[in-house]
Rosetta silent file (secondary structure, phi, psi, omega in degrees, C-alpha in Angstrom):
SEQUENCE: SAVGRGPEVPFRSEAYGISAVARGKELRLTLSALDPAAGPPAQDLVFRFGMSGSFRLSPAAELPRHAHLRFLTRESPPRALCFVDPRRFGSWRLGDAWQPERGPCVVSEYQAFRENVLKNLDDRAFDKPICEVLLNQKYFNGIGNYLRAEILYRLKIPPFEKARTVLEALKEQEMRKKDPSLTLSKKVKLKQENPDLLELCHTVPLEVIMAEKPLLDPEHPDNYAAFKDWLQCYLVPGMSSLRDRNGRTMWFQGEPGPMAPKGEPRKTPRKKSPQLKADPEALSPEVTPRALKQRGRAAAKPPKSEEKEEEKEEEADGPRKGCARRRKVTAAPALPEVPPSVRRSRRTSARRGKGETGSP
SCORE:     score description
SCORE:     0.000 S_00000001
   1 L     0.000  157.684  179.355   67.940  125.633   89.827 S_00000001
   2 L   -55.650  -19.962 -179.131   66.912  129.114   90.199 S_00000001
   3 L  -110.080   12.385 -179.048   70.158  130.118   91.746 S_00000001
   4 L   -77.558  149.906 -173.378   72.459  128.224   89.485 S_00000001
   5 L  -101.234   -6.850 -179.736   74.948  130.367   87.723 S_00000001
   6 L   -78.489  159.194  178.790   75.418  128.080   84.704 S_00000001
   7 L   -72.684  173.944  178.521   73.635  128.555   81.418 S_00000001
   8 L   -71.359  135.681 -175.925   70.348  127.117   80.322 S_00000001
   9 L   -91.369  113.952 -165.426   70.499  123.687   78.663 S_00000001
  10 L   -97.388   56.253 -178.770   68.591  123.987   75.603 S_00000001
  11 L  -131.194  120.775  176.462   67.762  120.263   75.476 S_00000001
  12 L  -133.521  137.176 -175.376   64.379  118.597   76.252 S_00000001
  13 L  -165.117  143.930 -174.858   63.440  115.068   75.570 S_00000001
  14 L   -80.100  -22.813 -176.729   61.031  112.523   77.194 S_00000001
  15 L  -151.296  112.109 -177.963   63.662  109.656   76.780 S_00000001
  16 E  -144.816  160.430  166.605   67.460  110.397   76.454 S_00000001
  17 E  -112.647  155.478 -176.641   70.674  108.888   77.622 S_00000001
  18 E  -123.314  126.096  161.405   73.693  110.541   79.146 S_00000001
  19 E  -121.293  164.487 -164.767   77.321  109.459   78.374 S_00000001
  20 E  -150.329  137.115  172.951   80.463  110.916   79.791 S_00000001
  21 E  -129.558  138.325  178.058   84.199  111.283   79.088 S_00000001
  22 E  -101.809  156.295 -179.461   86.809  112.800   81.188 S_00000001
  23 E  -152.322   97.593 -177.697   90.024  114.810   80.226 S_00000001
  24 L    57.653 -119.487 -172.865   92.167  116.128   83.159 S_00000001
  25 L  -101.204   18.470  176.672   90.097  118.339   85.395 S_00000001
  26 E  -117.717  157.185  179.090   87.151  118.510   82.874 S_00000001
  27 E  -135.427  122.165 -177.966   84.233  116.298   82.279 S_00000001
  28 E  -102.825  121.921  172.244   81.978  116.239   79.034 S_00000001
  29 E   -92.246  138.671  161.135   78.417  115.017   79.186 S_00000001
  30 E  -115.034  125.870  176.390   76.679  114.176   76.068 S_00000001
  31 E  -101.789  122.307 -173.545   72.782  114.109   76.062 S_00000001
  32 E  -134.243  130.232  167.871   71.237  112.030   73.217 S_00000001
  33 E   -54.940  133.378  179.901   67.636  111.159   72.500 S_00000001
  34 L   -65.451  -25.486 -178.975   66.822  107.479   72.563 S_00000001
  35 L  -120.273   78.894 -166.489   64.860  108.107   69.314 S_00000001
  36 L   -64.841  -24.456  170.518   67.249  110.435   67.328 S_00000001
  37 L   -65.162  -35.670 -171.946   64.517  110.825   64.666 S_00000001
  38 L  -108.484  -14.960  175.594   61.752  112.239   66.899 S_00000001
  39 L   -91.905 -179.229 -175.006   64.052  113.755   69.423 S_00000001
  40 L   -80.472  154.387 -178.478   66.293  116.948   69.569 S_00000001
  41 L   -64.677  161.096  178.429   69.964  116.742   68.222 S_00000001
  42 L   -62.573  148.549 -173.632   72.619  115.853   70.905 S_00000001
  43 E  -122.538  116.796 -179.681   73.625  118.300   73.389 S_00000001
  44 E   -96.704  130.147  164.788   77.287  118.485   74.934 S_00000001
  45 E  -126.867  140.132 -176.466   78.191  120.006   78.221 S_00000001
  46 E  -111.518  130.385 -175.997   81.676  120.330   79.538 S_00000001
  47 E   -98.727  128.746  156.038   81.972  120.558   83.406 S_00000001
  48 E  -105.394  148.689 -168.210   84.599  121.924   85.818 S_00000001
  49 L  -101.879  -10.428 -179.142   84.172  120.776   89.250 S_00000001
  50 L    65.056 -140.266  172.336   85.844  123.516   91.240 S_00000001
  51 L  -100.176  -29.540 -170.536   86.542  122.199   94.857 S_00000001
  52 L  -119.058    0.637 -178.901   83.064  120.967   95.968 S_00000001
  53 L   -80.563  157.231 -178.198   81.344  119.937   92.762 S_00000001
  54 E  -171.234  163.662  179.159   80.130  116.327   92.281 S_00000001
  55 E  -109.839  140.432  175.100   77.402  114.362   90.779 S_00000001
  56 E  -137.369  152.646  179.036   74.749  112.488   92.849 S_00000001
  57 E  -113.026  122.024 -177.065   71.913  110.310   92.290 S_00000001
  58 E  -148.366  173.692  171.228   68.997  110.790   94.616 S_00000001
  59 E   -51.925  136.565  179.392   65.204  110.677   94.820 S_00000001
  60 H   -74.956  -19.901  168.786   63.772  113.523   92.868 S_00000001
  61 H   -66.192  -25.106 -175.251   61.478  114.355   95.847 S_00000001
  62 H  -124.921   52.124  174.099   64.465  114.726   97.994 S_00000001
  63 L   -40.849  129.452  169.508   67.027  116.876   96.148 S_00000001
  64 L   -64.900  152.277 -178.431   70.290  117.598   97.927 S_00000001
  65 L   -70.152  151.094  177.789   70.980  121.163   98.607 S_00000001
  66 L    70.400   32.710  169.132   72.970  123.067   95.919 S_00000001
  67 E   -82.965   86.174 -173.979   71.740  120.787   93.097 S_00000001
  68 E   -83.140  -13.615  171.407   72.247  123.302   90.422 S_00000001
  69 E  -141.140  140.525 -169.898   71.550  121.216   87.427 S_00000001
  70 E  -128.386  143.727  166.813   69.142  118.035   87.376 S_00000001
  71 E  -121.528  110.939  175.316   68.576  115.108   84.885 S_00000001
  72 E   -82.215  145.467 -174.088   65.430  113.289   85.716 S_00000001
  73 L   -90.517  164.506  166.848   64.839  109.575   85.272 S_00000001
  74 L   -81.458  -14.954 -167.937   61.651  107.956   83.898 S_00000001
  75 L   -69.178 -179.468 -171.206   61.049  105.451   86.593 S_00000001
  76 L  -136.036  124.326  -25.739   58.447  105.799   89.367 S_00000001
  77 L   -49.650  137.383  178.416   59.222  107.324   91.648 S_00000001
  78 L   -61.182  152.799  172.480   61.741  109.444   89.578 S_00000001
  79 E  -118.562  169.980 -172.417   65.200  109.815   90.698 S_00000001
  80 E  -120.984  131.118  158.432   67.539  112.915   89.817 S_00000001
  81 E   -87.913  103.672 -176.827   71.162  112.912   88.605 S_00000001
  82 E  -105.914  140.148  169.811   72.370  116.227   90.172 S_00000001
  83 E   -88.458  112.336 -175.031   75.352  118.428   89.644 S_00000001
  84 E  -105.464  126.095  178.584   75.917  119.440   93.220 S_00000001
  85 L  -153.509   93.573 -178.520   78.187  122.319   94.084 S_00000001
  86 L   -53.373  -37.336 -178.631   77.879  123.925   97.587 S_00000001
  87 L   -99.418   -6.704  168.113   80.502  126.468   96.952 S_00000001
  88 L    68.439   43.778  164.894   79.718  127.335   93.409 S_00000001
  89 L   -90.569  -18.407  174.614   83.230  127.078   92.172 S_00000001
  90 L   -73.405  164.243 -178.886   82.220  124.608   89.597 S_00000001
  91 E  -159.647  161.860  169.282   80.766  125.583   86.159 S_00000001
  92 E  -132.846  162.882  174.322   79.392  124.030   83.027 S_00000001
  93 E  -142.368  160.730 -171.663   79.358  125.433   79.389 S_00000001
  94 E   -97.349  137.109 -179.626   77.469  124.377   76.303 S_00000001
  95 L   119.539  172.121 -177.403   79.426  122.611   73.519 S_00000001
  96 L  -106.397   -5.180 -169.058   82.043  119.764   73.287 S_00000001
  97 L   -72.290  131.627  164.710   85.269  121.808   73.118 S_00000001
  98 L   -65.192  169.637  170.440   87.766  121.406   75.930 S_00000001
  99 L   -66.706  127.421 -171.467   89.543  124.310   77.214 S_00000001
 100 L   -67.778  -24.300  177.904   92.042  125.300   74.777 S_00000001
 101 L   -76.854   -4.216  177.112   94.670  126.226   77.397 S_00000001
 102 L   -88.495  139.353 -175.092   94.671  122.786   78.927 S_00000001
 103 L   -89.850 -168.084 -177.547   97.426  120.314   77.750 S_00000001
 104 L   -70.374  155.583 -170.972   96.904  116.521   77.427 S_00000001
 105 E   -79.705  153.620 -175.726   95.553  114.581   80.280 S_00000001
 106 L   -69.234  -26.640 -173.725   97.863  113.020   82.866 S_00000001
 107 L  -102.655  -52.373 -174.838   95.837  109.938   83.026 S_00000001
 108 L   -86.693  -11.986 -173.952   94.024  109.200   79.584 S_00000001
 109 L  -134.142   42.774 -167.700   96.682  110.807   77.354 S_00000001
 110 H   -53.866  -43.675  179.828   99.966  109.961   79.190 S_00000001
 111 H   -63.489  -47.433 -175.605  102.297  109.738   76.123 S_00000001
 112 H   -67.251  -39.000  171.142  101.160  112.943   74.658 S_00000001
 113 H   -54.325  -45.949 -169.894  101.251  114.550   78.245 S_00000001
 114 H   -72.730  -38.103 -179.286  104.903  113.426   78.619 S_00000001
 115 H   -64.267  -42.352 -175.220  105.958  114.657   75.112 S_00000001
 116 H   -62.589  -30.501  179.100  104.294  117.926   75.810 S_00000001
 117 H   -81.663  -47.098 -173.001  106.350  118.590   78.866 S_00000001
 118 H   -69.336  -39.368  179.745  109.700  117.356   77.686 S_00000001
 119 L   -73.925  -17.545 -177.177  109.605  119.317   74.347 S_00000001
 120 L  -110.982   19.306 -172.892  108.606  122.576   75.957 S_00000001
 121 L   -67.735  -12.369  161.355  111.187  122.738   78.717 S_00000001
 122 L   -71.891  -16.637  176.412  112.419  126.207   77.205 S_00000001
 123 L   -64.895  140.270 -178.446  109.267  127.805   78.262 S_00000001
 124 H   -59.167  -11.845 -178.309  109.579  130.518   81.005 S_00000001
 125 H   -63.031  -43.909 -175.401  106.850  128.494   82.867 S_00000001
 126 H   -68.189   -7.829  173.369  109.615  126.143   83.901 S_00000001
 127 H   -66.853  -15.823 -172.486  111.692  128.875   85.642 S_00000001
 128 L   -83.774  169.125 -179.470  109.308  128.500   88.545 S_00000001
 129 E   -70.292  150.734  179.699  109.540  126.137   91.354 S_00000001
 130 H   -58.893  -32.186  173.030  108.453  122.522   90.575 S_00000001
 131 H   -72.112  -23.424  175.301  105.412  122.628   92.943 S_00000001
 132 H   -77.420  -42.706 -178.031  104.014  125.725   91.240 S_00000001
 133 H   -63.059  -31.864 -177.566  104.560  124.299   87.729 S_00000001
 134 L   -64.605  -12.482  177.776  102.786  121.009   88.704 S_00000001
 135 L   -92.523  -10.461 -163.416   99.527  123.097   89.013 S_00000001
 136 L   -77.428   94.671 -176.010  100.094  124.707   85.604 S_00000001
 137 L   -65.048   -3.981  173.643   97.144  122.888   83.687 S_00000001
 138 L   -75.250  -26.198  177.027   98.680  123.679   80.448 S_00000001
 139 L  -105.273  -35.546 -169.774  101.365  121.077   81.148 S_00000001
 140 L  -128.574   72.864 -175.817  100.074  118.945   84.036 S_00000001
 141 E   -86.836  111.964 -176.820   96.201  118.827   83.350 S_00000001
 142 L   131.880  -26.966  176.858   94.712  116.856   86.171 S_00000001
 143 L   -79.554  137.796 -178.541   97.238  117.466   88.975 S_00000001
 144 L  -128.934 -171.493 -167.457   95.806  119.409   91.989 S_00000001
 145 H   -63.045  -53.742  168.653   97.114  120.346   95.306 S_00000001
 146 H   -59.889  -37.975  177.843   97.112  116.993   97.047 S_00000001
 147 H   -69.425  -37.743  179.897   98.507  115.025   94.140 S_00000001
 148 H   -67.959  -21.017 -177.337  101.515  117.351   93.745 S_00000001
 149 H   -81.660  -44.381  179.092  102.369  117.074   97.478 S_00000001
 150 H   -53.098  -41.147 -169.084  102.036  113.108   97.168 S_00000001
 151 H   -77.219  -37.513 -178.633  104.084  112.850   93.923 S_00000001
 152 H   -75.421  -45.846 -170.488  107.079  115.140   95.154 S_00000001
 153 H   -65.241  -57.864 -175.275  106.950  113.349   98.711 S_00000001
 154 H   -54.311  -32.154 -172.259  107.495  109.891   96.975 S_00000001
 155 H   -96.042  -18.810 -172.919  110.464  111.068   94.847 S_00000001
 156 L    68.571   28.551  177.134  111.948  113.028   97.728 S_00000001
 157 L   -85.821  118.262  178.737  111.969  116.149   95.577 S_00000001
 158 L   -63.635  134.147 -177.422  112.159  119.565   97.363 S_00000001
 159 L   -61.899  -32.385  177.822  109.093  121.348   96.391 S_00000001
 160 L  -111.171   43.489  158.507  110.670  124.517   95.632 S_00000001
 161 L   -83.355  139.708 -172.390  113.428  123.243   93.382 S_00000001
 162 E   -53.487  130.734 -168.460  113.614  124.838   90.072 S_00000001
 163 H   -64.740  -42.906 -179.478  111.102  123.002   87.702 S_00000001
 164 H   -58.996  -50.859  171.893  113.600  122.881   84.816 S_00000001
 165 H   -48.151  -44.789  176.049  116.394  121.474   86.877 S_00000001
 166 H   -74.068  -38.626 -178.709  114.185  118.611   87.869 S_00000001
 167 H   -78.207  -32.343  178.822  112.663  117.836   84.522 S_00000001
 168 L   -68.290  -22.267  176.113  115.883  118.082   82.401 S_00000001
 169 H   -76.095  -12.799  178.068  117.084  115.161   84.301 S_00000001
 170 H   -76.982  -19.131  175.285  114.560  113.035   83.041 S_00000001
 171 H   -59.311  -46.711 -176.402  115.998  113.227   79.461 S_00000001
 172 H   -66.350  -32.088  174.136  119.061  111.448   80.793 S_00000001
 173 H   -68.762  -30.035 -178.241  117.123  108.718   82.466 S_00000001
 174 H   -73.358  -32.181  175.752  115.199  108.109   79.360 S_00000001
 175 H   -64.533  -44.857  176.995  118.578  107.623   77.537 S_00000001
 176 H   -46.806  -53.017 -178.550  119.558  105.038   80.248 S_00000001
 177 H   -66.820  -25.436 -178.183  116.379  103.158   79.702 S_00000001
 178 L   -90.619    6.247 -173.191  116.822  103.172   76.012 S_00000001
 179 L   -61.670  114.514 -161.146  120.162  101.654   76.250 S_00000001
 180 L   -67.194  -26.090 -174.079  120.226   98.814   73.409 S_00000001
 181 L   -68.029   -9.954 -179.167  122.648   96.745   75.635 S_00000001
 182 L   -99.246  142.090  170.913  119.852   96.082   78.247 S_00000001
 183 L   -65.533  164.320  177.675  117.311   93.380   77.784 S_00000001
 184 H   -54.276  -41.902 -170.705  113.512   94.020   77.892 S_00000001
 185 H   -71.439  -30.038 -176.193  113.101   92.530   81.335 S_00000001
 186 H   -73.749  -43.476 -178.274  115.923   94.702   82.595 S_00000001
 187 H   -64.099  -36.403  175.412  114.523   97.805   81.053 S_00000001
 188 H   -63.852  -42.943 -179.650  111.089   96.961   82.618 S_00000001
 189 H   -62.665  -36.843 -177.604  112.758   96.335   85.954 S_00000001
 190 H   -75.388  -41.134  175.110  114.664   99.723   85.835 S_00000001
 191 H   -51.809  -48.144 -173.394  111.510  101.429   85.043 S_00000001
 192 H   -75.467  -36.724  177.330  109.560   99.936   87.933 S_00000001
 193 H   -72.574  -29.726 -172.993  112.522  100.686   90.484 S_00000001
 194 L  -129.109   63.442  179.160  113.094  104.171   89.212 S_00000001
 195 L   -69.265  135.376  176.967  109.827  105.787   88.404 S_00000001
 196 L   -97.467  176.994 -172.557  110.239  109.424   87.423 S_00000001
 197 H   -53.353  -53.095  179.414  108.070  112.469   88.035 S_00000001
 198 H   -58.874  -35.222  174.565  106.071  112.366   84.877 S_00000001
 199 H   -63.333  -44.125  178.772  105.383  108.642   85.451 S_00000001
 200 H   -78.889  -13.788  170.174  103.973  109.262   88.914 S_00000001
 201 H   -65.384  -21.070  178.216  101.849  112.067   87.580 S_00000001
 202 H   -99.459  -37.311 -167.925  100.025  109.254   85.641 S_00000001
 203 H   -84.084  -33.744 -170.423  100.202  106.358   88.253 S_00000001
 204 H   -73.177  -45.333  174.200   99.528  108.177   91.540 S_00000001
 205 H   -62.517  -22.579  173.249   96.202  109.475   90.345 S_00000001
 206 H   -70.914  -24.012  172.406   95.200  106.152   89.043 S_00000001
 207 H   -60.102  -37.652 -173.332   95.614  104.743   92.628 S_00000001
 208 H   -79.532  -38.968 -179.800   92.664  106.900   93.699 S_00000001
 209 H   -65.696  -44.887  179.977   90.697  106.247   90.501 S_00000001
 210 L   -92.597   17.825  171.978   90.995  102.640   90.292 S_00000001
 211 L   -54.319  156.929 -178.056   90.567  101.811   94.081 S_00000001
 212 L   -68.784  -25.678  165.075   88.046   99.243   94.849 S_00000001
 213 L  -129.122  152.082 -166.225   85.871  101.937   96.408 S_00000001
 214 L   -68.956  104.362 -176.949   85.601  105.530   95.298 S_00000001
 215 L   -65.909  -21.769  178.027   88.069  107.073   97.935 S_00000001
 216 L   -94.991   13.095 -164.259   86.658  110.498   97.298 S_00000001
 217 L   -83.471  108.745  174.159   82.962  109.786   97.576 S_00000001
 218 L   -55.082  -21.092 -172.702   81.521  112.417  100.065 S_00000001
 219 L   -81.074   -6.998 -169.371   78.481  110.291  100.478 S_00000001
 220 L  -136.531   99.946  178.511   80.541  107.442  102.226 S_00000001
 221 H   -53.476  -37.966 -170.794   82.516  108.718  105.312 S_00000001
 222 H   -73.127  -27.647  165.934   84.197  105.338  105.429 S_00000001
 223 H   -58.957  -50.033 -178.726   85.649  105.857  101.902 S_00000001
 224 H   -63.291  -37.738 -178.555   86.924  109.209  102.769 S_00000001
 225 H   -58.038  -35.845 -177.623   88.622  107.716  105.920 S_00000001
 226 H   -69.088  -35.105 -178.275   90.289  105.312  103.541 S_00000001
 227 H   -68.119  -33.104  176.233   91.446  108.151  101.353 S_00000001
 228 H   -67.046  -30.430  174.126   92.938  109.823  104.452 S_00000001
 229 H   -68.163  -37.771 -179.492   94.826  106.588  105.073 S_00000001
 230 H   -66.816  -28.418  173.942   96.062  106.594  101.639 S_00000001
 231 L   -63.491  135.905  173.186   97.629  110.110  101.947 S_00000001
 232 L  -110.993  -17.780 -177.383  101.271  109.955  102.882 S_00000001
 233 L  -138.879  -41.994 -169.405  102.173  113.704  102.994 S_00000001
 234 L   -66.897  123.076  178.340   99.155  116.059  102.214 S_00000001
 235 L    71.464    7.862 -159.429   97.700  117.053  105.618 S_00000001
 236 L   -87.021  131.909  168.713   99.696  114.353  107.248 S_00000001
 237 L   -39.927  135.541 -177.884  100.818  114.930  111.008 S_00000001
 238 L    98.181  -29.919 -170.515  104.598  115.586  111.014 S_00000001
 239 L   -82.042  154.994  165.066  104.800  117.138  107.559 S_00000001
 240 E   -85.304  160.100 -179.052  105.841  120.722  106.883 S_00000001
 241 E  -147.008  140.263  165.601  103.791  123.250  104.906 S_00000001
 242 E  -143.253  140.680  172.758  104.520  126.516  103.133 S_00000001
 243 E   -63.549  126.816  168.471  102.377  128.856  100.855 S_00000001
 244 L   -74.395 -178.602  177.391  103.624  129.071   97.393 S_00000001
 245 L   -62.418  -17.201  177.316  103.584  132.284   95.365 S_00000001
 246 L   -84.610  -10.196 -174.383  100.089  131.434   94.282 S_00000001
 247 L    91.135    1.070  179.208   98.720  131.286   97.800 S_00000001
 248 L   -94.603  140.549  179.876   98.386  127.494   97.821 S_00000001
 249 E   -69.095  124.038 -174.336   99.594  125.522  100.675 S_00000001
 250 E  -110.738  132.832 -174.931  102.476  123.060   99.724 S_00000001
 251 E  -113.717  140.696 -177.696  102.970  120.053  102.136 S_00000001
 252 E  -164.318  175.796  176.895  106.279  118.355  102.083 S_00000001
 253 L  -118.135  143.425 -178.276  109.130  116.579  104.045 S_00000001
 254 L    78.251 -158.381 -174.426  112.604  117.957  104.562 S_00000001
 255 L   -71.040  132.524  169.631  114.185  121.026  102.970 S_00000001
 256 L   -62.494  -29.446  177.599  111.819  123.140  100.894 S_00000001
 257 L   123.680  176.396 -177.439  114.232  123.825   98.344 S_00000001
 258 L   -85.444  -12.775 -178.739  116.390  127.110   97.023 S_00000001
 259 L  -115.973   40.629  177.436  113.315  128.946   95.614 S_00000001
 260 L   -69.355  136.736  168.515  111.311  128.618   98.852 S_00000001
 261 L   -68.600  163.261 -176.441  109.546  131.854   99.842 S_00000001
 262 L   -71.594  151.517 -167.842  110.637  133.693  102.916 S_00000001
 263 L   110.756  142.025 -174.165  109.457  132.363  106.124 S_00000001
 264 L   -73.565  157.951  165.705  109.876  129.333  108.258 S_00000001
 265 L   -62.866  132.007  173.310  107.835  126.138  107.378 S_00000001
 266 E   -72.958  142.188  176.016  104.843  125.441  109.568 S_00000001
 267 E  -109.920  128.627  173.089  105.288  121.950  111.221 S_00000001
 268 L   -77.871  127.239 -174.473  102.279  119.872  111.888 S_00000001
 269 L   -70.355  142.005 -169.525  102.270  118.314  115.202 S_00000001
 270 L   -76.691  -36.662  168.809  102.571  114.595  115.131 S_00000001
 271 L  -136.647  149.532  169.771  100.081  114.095  117.992 S_00000001
 272 L   -98.349  117.596  177.735   97.620  116.193  119.776 S_00000001
 273 L   -88.429  150.077 -174.938   97.343  115.754  123.615 S_00000001
 274 L   -71.495  -25.790  169.758   94.258  116.329  125.257 S_00000001
 275 L  -125.796  149.475 -165.939   95.876  118.678  127.690 S_00000001
 276 L   -75.918  111.055  177.964   98.473  121.491  127.227 S_00000001
 277 L   -94.340   81.226  177.806  101.582  120.144  129.012 S_00000001
 278 L  -142.780  163.816  177.617  103.327  123.592  129.489 S_00000001
 279 L   -74.837  132.376  179.399  104.276  125.688  132.325 S_00000001
 280 H   -59.969  -34.462 -176.588  101.469  127.885  133.290 S_00000001
 281 H   -79.575    0.358 -179.103  103.562  130.918  133.929 S_00000001
 282 H   -74.703  -36.855 -177.946  104.889  130.660  130.340 S_00000001
 283 L  -105.081  141.068  174.207  101.574  132.109  129.148 S_00000001
 284 L   -80.416  166.066  178.365   99.863  135.343  129.969 S_00000001
 285 L   -57.349  -32.153 -179.867   96.197  135.306  130.727 S_00000001
 286 L   -78.084  -30.669 -164.624   95.279  136.761  127.163 S_00000001
 287 L  -103.387  119.583  162.038   97.494  134.422  125.166 S_00000001
 288 L  -126.536  162.690 -175.985   96.479  130.732  124.770 S_00000001
 289 H   -55.340  -52.531  177.533   97.328  128.266  122.034 S_00000001
 290 H   -61.147  -29.320 -176.863   93.793  128.665  120.466 S_00000001
 291 H   -76.312  -35.432  173.909   93.939  132.421  120.708 S_00000001
 292 H   -67.616  -32.352  172.964   97.374  132.245  118.854 S_00000001
 293 H   -62.329  -52.338 -168.195   95.799  130.141  116.161 S_00000001
 294 H   -69.535  -37.875  175.339   92.867  132.452  115.738 S_00000001
 295 H   -62.673  -35.013 -176.891   95.338  135.479  115.626 S_00000001
 296 H   -79.971  -22.199  178.378   97.426  133.793  112.799 S_00000001
 297 H   -82.814  -25.925  177.361   94.267  132.955  110.759 S_00000001
 298 H   -80.721  -23.757  177.542   93.065  136.561  111.101 S_00000001
 299 H   -78.184  -15.161  179.762   96.244  138.015  110.073 S_00000001
 300 H   -71.994  -54.956  177.438   96.356  136.023  106.796 S_00000001
 301 L    53.426   61.261  179.657   93.110  137.625  105.559 S_00000001
 302 L   -64.482  133.052  179.498   93.067  135.564  102.226 S_00000001
 303 L   -68.083  161.520 -165.284   91.173  137.009   99.306 S_00000001
 304 L   -86.491   76.063  179.857   87.814  135.233   98.194 S_00000001
 305 L  -123.929  160.491 -179.778   89.458  133.146   95.286 S_00000001
 306 H   -60.448  -40.535 -179.925   89.428  129.420   94.655 S_00000001
 307 H   -66.938  -34.991 -178.340   93.102  129.106   95.753 S_00000001
 308 H   -74.775  -44.565  162.866   92.445  130.920   99.035 S_00000001
 309 H   -40.588  -38.779  176.059   89.250  128.913   99.615 S_00000001
 310 H   -80.159  -15.448 -176.273   91.217  125.712   99.590 S_00000001
 311 H   -68.798  -49.021 -172.509   93.487  126.960  102.129 S_00000001
 312 H   -59.511  -45.217 -175.459   90.228  127.271  104.474 S_00000001
 313 H   -76.307  -22.519  166.114   89.089  123.754  103.504 S_00000001
 314 H   -56.996  -49.843 -178.527   92.615  122.346  104.296 S_00000001
 315 H   -67.825  -38.718 -172.894   92.523  123.678  107.767 S_00000001
 316 H   -74.986  -26.421  177.089   89.053  122.427  108.284 S_00000001
 317 H   -89.484    1.093 -167.968   89.830  119.035  107.057 S_00000001
 318 L   -80.514 -164.015  178.596   93.300  118.826  108.707 S_00000001
 319 L   -59.909   -4.301  177.479   94.492  117.371  112.015 S_00000001
 320 L   -72.284  -19.587 -170.792   92.468  119.551  114.007 S_00000001
 321 L   -59.432  141.806  172.844   89.386  117.389  113.348 S_00000001
 322 L    82.618  -30.675 -163.950   88.437  115.210  116.281 S_00000001
 323 L   -54.438  128.006  177.416   90.928  116.768  118.508 S_00000001
 324 L   -50.954  153.762  172.884   90.084  116.580  122.309 S_00000001
 325 L   -76.058  140.371  179.716   89.260  119.977  123.881 S_00000001
 326 L  -100.307  151.653  178.980   92.199  121.562  125.693 S_00000001
 327 L   -77.565  139.709  177.970   91.849  123.245  128.869 S_00000001
 328 L   -68.857  121.748  175.506   92.426  126.957  128.878 S_00000001
 329 L  -106.465  124.109 -171.894   95.628  127.678  130.607 S_00000001
 330 L  -126.763  158.325  173.937   96.180  131.097  132.134 S_00000001
 331 L   -82.273  171.327 -173.185   98.829  132.244  134.432 S_00000001
 332 L   -78.127  149.483  175.808   98.313  132.647  138.195 S_00000001
 333 L   -78.290  130.135  172.982   97.604  136.221  139.077 S_00000001
 334 L   -62.931  142.139  179.492  100.504  138.223  140.549 S_00000001
 335 L   -69.550  143.313  179.580  100.403  139.556  144.046 S_00000001
 336 L   -51.669  144.493  176.917   99.944  143.532  144.046 S_00000001
 337 L   -78.268  141.778  175.864  103.237  145.383  144.049 S_00000001
 338 L  -106.569  125.327 -170.215  103.923  147.261  147.437 S_00000001
 339 L   -63.354  146.413  176.458  105.512  150.646  147.015 S_00000001
 340 H   -48.390  -36.525 -178.809  108.967  151.156  148.665 S_00000001
 341 H   -76.140  -26.595  172.561  107.839  153.801  151.066 S_00000001
 342 H   -65.504  -41.494 -176.942  105.165  151.412  152.524 S_00000001
 343 H   -66.594  -42.243  170.727  107.683  148.788  152.839 S_00000001
 344 H   -59.044  -51.295 -178.456  110.089  151.094  154.823 S_00000001
 345 H   -52.255  -43.369 -179.565  107.271  152.349  156.945 S_00000001
 346 H   -64.743  -47.692  176.901  106.142  148.851  157.780 S_00000001
 347 H   -57.710  -45.013  172.295  109.813  147.960  158.858 S_00000001
 348 H   -65.555  -31.584  168.693  110.050  150.889  160.958 S_00000001
 349 H   -64.892  -41.212 -178.824  106.635  150.343  162.653 S_00000001
 350 H   -66.764  -37.075  175.293  107.796  146.839  163.263 S_00000001
 351 H   -72.674  -49.079  167.372  111.079  147.844  165.063 S_00000001
 352 H   -39.438  -41.267 -179.065  109.158  150.415  167.051 S_00000001
 353 H   -77.002  -24.645  178.109  106.813  147.817  168.097 S_00000001
 354 H   -74.060  -31.030 -178.978  109.489  145.539  169.215 S_00000001
 355 H   -74.009  -29.145  166.625  111.244  148.199  171.277 S_00000001
 356 H   -50.993  -63.470 -179.544  108.085  149.203  172.886 S_00000001
 357 H   -51.174  -47.603 -178.892  107.448  145.662  173.940 S_00000001
 358 H   -75.850  -16.131 -177.105  110.826  145.102  175.183 S_00000001
 359 L   -76.112  150.459 -177.649  111.222  148.332  177.406 S_00000001
 360 L   -76.137    0.000    0.000  110.633  147.927  181.125 S_00000001
């Protein structure tokens, strides 16, 4: 499209096919002419989706908004496979190379991913809290904000525990699982009953990917509702949240851990009542629950980056959605204060009045 920020794709063909392969948070498309002898050479594109990027297949005459790259079909009427990215955090680049700083994929390269983490625990990156390290794509390629919350919640690991402390314990667990005295069935049972953090980095994303319906499909609200039901921690009422040192919101239950940033965790209310059940006199006319929320958002003033934009999206998708409107509660106006001199003159007048009335 004219407003797209990606590079021009130097590929033109009357008949071509598209194949795709994913690795972590990247996707590589390969465009190949159906007749290699007559068509152009194959062209590779590597995509990053940011927060709002997706592919949609729609009629060519009814392109979705923000369709920054389009691949047209030959049928009549034609359709278009579109890379749609409303917030423009996504991108594509020419060539077949994955980003070099990204490690093995947690889904498709599990063993290599696991070895890459365990053999590099001396890296200073693991001096940070485990919740922050889980977003380091050099070691956890494919793990994002909602996945880290779900993984740590299931294992009851405090999010701000030191990463090396958590991961070094996995070496001891591996030694137990490799005990030669255990039978194969006992080893399998031990692994199933005691999954470790690296295993959940592999299996939890698979739960979303392998679901009967695509849980994150924005075109099907019912599927997204199923995704919300699947979540156990992220954006779930009753959970606590804290911003990590990168400005990302970490959702968790229980204690945050010894490396938690300063400040009390925010607690998401379990239920939203349609009316505020509070003493009206406890609030001044200018301070309402909604006003307090607005002040909190204004005070944060997050910079325009992908991390801060995600916070806005979390708030927009959070428990506030669908909440009944609350009545604005204000304090009853107080009676005007009467100066002491006026009160004394009133009492004097009253006494004089009584005396005059009682005199013969």
